[in-house]
Tab-separated table of C-alpha atoms and ligand atoms in Angstrom:
chain	number	residue	atom	x	y	z
A	191	MET	CA	-17.744	-35.357	12.034
A	192	ASN	CA	-19.478	-34.415	15.240
A	193	HIS	CA	-20.839	-30.873	15.389
A	194	SER	CA	-19.142	-30.195	18.676
A	195	ASP	CA	-15.724	-30.807	17.132
A	196	ASN	CA	-13.505	-27.826	16.624
A	197	GLN	CA	-15.043	-26.159	13.578
A	198	ALA	CA	-12.806	-23.120	13.773
A	199	SER	CA	-10.120	-24.848	11.734
A	200	TYR	CA	-12.528	-24.862	8.771
A	201	ILE	CA	-12.777	-21.140	8.714
A	202	GLU	CA	-9.167	-20.246	9.271
A	203	PRO	CA	-8.393	-17.534	6.718
A	204	THR	CA	-5.716	-19.572	4.981
A	205	PHE	CA	-8.382	-22.044	3.869
A	206	LEU	CA	-10.283	-19.285	2.158
A	207	HIS	CA	-7.681	-17.182	0.404
A	208	SER	CA	-4.733	-17.746	-1.855
A	209	SER	CA	-3.292	-14.289	-2.338
A	210	THR	CA	-2.629	-12.657	1.018
A	211	GLN	CA	-0.668	-9.552	1.957
A	212	SER	CA	-0.236	-7.701	5.184
A	213	ALA	CA	-0.305	-4.035	6.149
A	214	THR	CA	0.736	-2.385	9.400
A	215	LEU	CA	-0.606	1.073	10.180
A	216	GLY	CA	-0.521	3.606	13.001
A	217	MET	CA	-3.378	6.103	13.153
A	218	GLY	CA	-3.933	6.985	16.801
A	219	CYS	CA	-5.585	4.801	19.438
A	220	PHE	CA	-5.720	1.372	17.800
A	221	TRP	CA	-9.230	0.372	18.978
A	222	SER	CA	-11.244	2.249	16.322
A	223	PRO	CA	-9.128	1.526	13.261
A	224	GLU	CA	-9.270	-2.179	14.086
A	225	SER	CA	-13.068	-1.906	13.793
A	226	LEU	CA	-12.808	0.229	10.678
A	227	PHE	CA	-10.605	-2.189	8.730
A	228	GLY	CA	-12.291	-5.241	10.226
A	229	HIS	CA	-15.571	-4.427	8.507
A	230	LEU	CA	-14.098	-4.419	4.996
A	231	PRO	CA	-14.678	-7.460	2.760
A	232	GLY	CA	-11.271	-8.771	1.700
A	233	VAL	CA	-9.746	-8.129	5.108
A	234	ILE	CA	-9.047	-11.554	6.593
A	235	ARG	CA	-7.586	-10.736	9.973
A	236	THR	CA	-6.997	-7.687	12.146
A	237	ARG	CA	-4.772	-7.475	15.202
A	238	VAL	CA	-3.561	-4.570	17.293
A	239	GLY	CA	-0.058	-4.130	18.636
A	240	TYR	CA	3.029	-1.995	18.999
A	241	ALA	CA	5.494	-1.272	16.223
A	242	GLY	CA	8.104	1.097	14.897
A	243	GLY	CA	10.240	1.383	18.006
A	244	THR	CA	13.197	-0.321	19.617
A	245	THR	CA	11.873	-1.061	23.140
A	246	ALA	CA	11.970	-4.796	23.841
A	247	GLU	CA	8.728	-6.568	24.836
A	248	PRO	CA	6.497	-3.481	24.819
A	249	THR	CA	3.217	-3.491	26.749
A	250	TYR	CA	0.378	-0.976	26.831
A	251	ARG	CA	1.739	0.545	30.035
A	252	GLN	CA	5.328	0.517	28.817
A	253	MET	CA	5.421	0.747	25.064
A	254	GLY	CA	8.547	2.902	25.103
A	255	ASP	CA	9.244	4.325	21.636
A	256	HIS	CA	6.655	2.135	19.871
A	257	THR	CA	3.419	3.290	18.259
A	258	GLU	CA	-0.072	1.786	18.554
A	259	THR	CA	-0.690	-0.008	15.272
A	260	ILE	CA	-3.160	-2.278	13.501
A	261	GLN	CA	-1.870	-5.177	11.460
A	262	LEU	CA	-4.094	-6.513	8.694
A	263	GLU	CA	-3.964	-9.606	6.566
A	264	PHE	CA	-5.976	-9.099	3.407
A	265	ASP	CA	-6.767	-10.878	0.171
A	266	SER	CA	-5.269	-8.644	-2.496
A	267	ASN	CA	-7.649	-10.113	-5.086
A	268	LEU	CA	-10.539	-8.637	-3.118
A	269	ILE	CA	-9.036	-5.418	-1.759
A	270	SER	CA	-5.802	-3.793	-2.866
A	271	PHE	CA	-3.065	-2.269	-0.733
A	272	GLU	CA	-3.873	1.055	-2.450
A	273	GLU	CA	-7.475	0.821	-1.268
A	274	ILE	CA	-6.258	0.044	2.239
A	275	ILE	CA	-4.064	3.135	2.359
A	276	GLU	CA	-6.806	5.354	0.910
A	277	VAL	CA	-8.978	4.232	3.830
A	278	PHE	CA	-6.024	4.865	6.161
A	279	TRP	CA	-5.559	8.480	5.044
A	280	ASN	CA	-9.280	9.201	4.762
A	281	HIS	CA	-9.934	8.162	8.354
A	282	HIS	CA	-7.436	9.954	10.529
A	283	ASN	CA	-5.730	13.274	10.858
A	284	PRO	CA	-2.005	12.576	10.476
A	285	VAL	CA	-0.974	15.767	12.237
A	286	ASN	CA	0.335	14.877	15.677
A	287	ILE	CA	-0.298	18.191	17.417
A	288	ASN	CA	2.424	19.001	19.970
A	289	ASP	CA	3.737	15.464	19.703
A	290	TYR	CA	0.699	14.311	21.752
A	291	LYS	CA	1.635	11.167	23.703
A	292	GLY	CA	5.059	11.104	21.996
A	293	ARG	CA	5.219	8.291	19.462
A	294	GLN	CA	2.224	6.393	20.890
A	295	TYR	CA	-0.251	7.980	18.437
A	296	LYS	CA	1.993	8.663	15.458
A	297	SER	CA	0.623	8.420	11.935
A	298	LEU	CA	2.759	5.580	10.671
A	299	LEU	CA	2.688	3.519	7.499
A	300	PHE	CA	4.869	0.492	6.836
A	301	TYR	CA	5.595	-1.177	3.514
A	302	THR	CA	6.709	-4.791	3.246
A	303	ASP	CA	8.161	-4.669	-0.272
A	304	GLY	CA	8.870	-2.489	-3.304
A	305	GLN	CA	5.355	-2.985	-4.653
A	306	GLN	CA	3.764	-1.604	-1.530
A	307	GLN	CA	6.258	1.263	-1.521
A	308	GLU	CA	5.312	2.039	-5.118
A	309	ALA	CA	1.591	1.865	-4.240
A	310	ILE	CA	2.164	4.422	-1.474
A	311	ARG	CA	3.935	6.769	-3.923
A	312	HIS	CA	1.055	6.366	-6.350
A	313	VAL	CA	-1.647	7.118	-3.773
A	314	LEU	CA	0.311	10.137	-2.499
A	315	LYS	CA	0.666	11.475	-6.037
A	316	ASN	CA	-3.078	11.094	-6.659
A	317	ARG	CA	-3.907	12.818	-3.405
A	318	VAL	CA	-1.692	15.782	-4.238
A	319	ALA	CA	-3.203	15.881	-7.748
A	320	ARG	CA	-6.659	16.060	-6.135
A	321	GLY	CA	-5.499	19.085	-4.155
A	322	GLN	CA	-5.055	17.279	-0.840
A	323	SER	CA	-2.033	18.160	1.238
A	324	GLU	CA	0.913	15.867	1.757
A	325	PRO	CA	0.097	13.913	4.938
A	326	ASP	CA	2.435	14.178	7.884
A	327	THR	CA	2.800	10.391	8.060
A	328	GLU	CA	6.019	8.554	8.820
A	329	ILE	CA	6.560	6.015	6.032
A	330	ALA	CA	9.030	3.236	6.794
A	331	PRO	CA	10.042	-0.313	5.881
A	332	TYR	CA	8.252	-2.887	8.021
A	333	SER	CA	10.339	-3.662	11.098
A	334	GLY	CA	8.184	-6.053	13.140
A	335	PHE	CA	5.056	-6.056	15.247
A	336	HIS	CA	4.435	-6.854	18.922
A	337	LEU	CA	0.952	-8.174	19.586
A	338	ALA	CA	-0.945	-6.145	22.204
A	339	GLU	CA	-2.682	-7.621	25.243
A	340	ASP	CA	-5.879	-9.660	24.725
A	341	ARG	CA	-8.048	-6.942	26.227
A	342	HIS	CA	-7.094	-4.583	23.388
A	343	GLN	CA	-7.880	-7.077	20.609
A	344	LYS	CA	-11.393	-6.614	19.105
A	345	TYR	CA	-11.951	-4.002	21.801
A	346	TYR	CA	-15.408	-2.826	20.695
A	347	LEU	CA	-16.679	-6.359	20.148
A	348	LYS	CA	-15.660	-7.167	23.711
A	349	ARG	CA	-18.048	-4.455	24.986
A	350	PHE	CA	-20.767	-7.018	24.096
A	351	PRO	CA	-20.352	-10.044	26.387
A	352	ASN	CA	-23.059	-12.034	24.615
A	353	ALA	CA	-21.184	-11.704	21.311
A	354	VAL	CA	-17.977	-12.963	22.913
A	355	GLU	CA	-19.861	-15.820	24.586
A	356	LYS	CA	-21.540	-16.945	21.343
A	357	LEU	CA	-18.278	-16.701	19.380
A	358	SER	CA	-16.459	-18.765	21.980
A	359	GLU	CA	-18.362	-21.815	20.665
A	360	TRP	CA	-16.350	-21.478	17.450
A	361	TYR	CA	-13.265	-19.743	18.804
A	362	PRO	CA	-12.569	-21.063	22.301
A	363	SER	CA	-9.180	-19.356	22.778
A	364	HIS	CA	-8.214	-15.667	22.779
A	365	GLU	CA	-5.844	-16.393	19.925
A	366	GLN	CA	-8.572	-17.913	17.759
A	367	LEU	CA	-10.900	-14.998	18.419
A	368	THR	CA	-8.143	-12.499	17.623
A	369	ASN	CA	-7.416	-14.216	14.310
A	370	SER	CA	-11.040	-14.759	13.277
A	371	THR	CA	-12.446	-13.054	10.180
A	372	ILE	CA	-15.974	-13.199	11.593
A	373	ALA	CA	-14.827	-11.562	14.825
A	374	ALA	CA	-13.181	-8.807	12.732
A	375	ARG	CA	-16.484	-8.133	10.902
A	376	LEU	CA	-18.489	-8.182	14.133
A	377	ASN	CA	-15.947	-5.820	15.704
A	378	GLY	CA	-16.753	-3.481	12.803
A	379	LEU	CA	-20.456	-3.972	13.479
A	380	ALA	CA	-19.987	-3.244	17.197
A	381	LYS	CA	-18.553	0.182	16.255
A	382	GLY	CA	-21.290	0.869	13.673
A	383	TYR	CA	-19.233	0.455	10.480
A	384	THR	CA	-21.378	-2.309	8.976
A	385	SER	CA	-24.651	-4.204	9.442
A	386	LEU	CA	-25.541	-7.785	10.238
A	387	GLU	CA	-27.270	-7.991	6.871
A	388	ARG	CA	-24.078	-7.050	5.008
A	389	ILE	CA	-22.028	-9.540	7.001
A	390	VAL	CA	-24.523	-12.333	6.295
A	391	LYS	CA	-24.492	-11.514	2.564
A	392	GLU	CA	-20.701	-11.646	2.556
A	393	ILE	CA	-20.563	-14.982	4.384
A	394	GLU	CA	-22.903	-16.415	1.774
A	395	GLN	CA	-20.239	-15.672	-0.867
A	396	TRP	CA	-17.437	-17.424	1.012
A	397	GLN	CA	-15.892	-20.597	-0.348
A	398	LEU	CA	-17.118	-22.832	2.450
A	399	GLN	CA	-19.488	-25.758	2.754
A	400	ALA	CA	-23.102	-24.544	2.711
A	401	GLU	CA	-23.774	-26.299	6.007
A	402	LEU	CA	-20.919	-24.474	7.761
A	403	LYS	CA	-22.034	-21.116	6.402
A	404	LYS	CA	-25.549	-21.759	7.606
A	405	ARG	CA	-24.318	-22.663	11.070
A	406	MET	CA	-22.128	-19.568	11.191
A	407	VAL	CA	-24.987	-17.287	10.122
A	408	ASP	CA	-27.341	-18.933	12.636
A	409	LEU	CA	-24.790	-18.357	15.384
A	410	ILE	CA	-24.216	-14.672	14.695
A	411	LYS	CA	-27.954	-14.020	14.328
A	412	GLN	CA	-28.412	-15.275	17.898
A	413	ILE	CA	-26.127	-12.612	19.363
A	414	ARG	CA	-27.923	-10.168	21.664
A	415	TRP	CA	-26.313	-6.733	21.214
B	772	MHO	N1	-9.382	6.146	24.682
B	772	MHO	C1	-8.255	5.867	25.497
B	772	MHO	C2	-7.092	5.511	24.634
B	772	MHO	C3	-6.946	4.078	24.514
B	772	MHO	S1	-6.094	3.685	23.153
B	772	MHO	C4	-5.822	2.044	23.255
B	772	MHO	C5	-7.941	7.070	26.333
B	772	MHO	O1	-8.712	7.997	26.282
B	772	MHO	O2	-6.944	7.039	27.044
B	772	MHO	O3	-4.803	4.355	23.184
């Protein structure tokens, strides 16, 4: 195969993981939490969007009764839903003082099934046992997700044009960049949650051909931040 062929298909998350779950979370402006979760090994994909409301076709300017949310796909063999929600509660203040921006910045946690619901109960119980207060988070069954505009996806990564330019060799479309695991990690790096060294070490563990991993590492080492 020619090296200029579309290599992105080789690193689509579904090729790497067998046991995937999703989580959808609201914790204020969605830019930072996308970086936060994107840096965690086991997280396959991060996307930002609007959820929890009834307004049809929400946009950033007109999200109606929706909330800014992050949607994660993760490999539950590598990181559990419980770990995800510990990170969620440890990294935002769920109290929405004076209903600031209405529902836009609500602390919101969705579950997709009974197991996730049970995991939430368990984490809440442990938190209370540790003396932490009951968070003022709305907990609800998952009811859908509206993908936000491209400019909001991987927001901090996009502050670095050279990173976006280098990644476009592997991920030519917005959609591919949005869905990319590497872009999620680098979005975490752009916000200071991880280091290039940690990302490289993680890539070396991935179940991919050695040649592809080498090319991927070479590419991200060329990025000028
Ligand atoms: N930091 C922005 C919020 C953007 S976030 C996508 C602001 O100060 O308005 O809600």
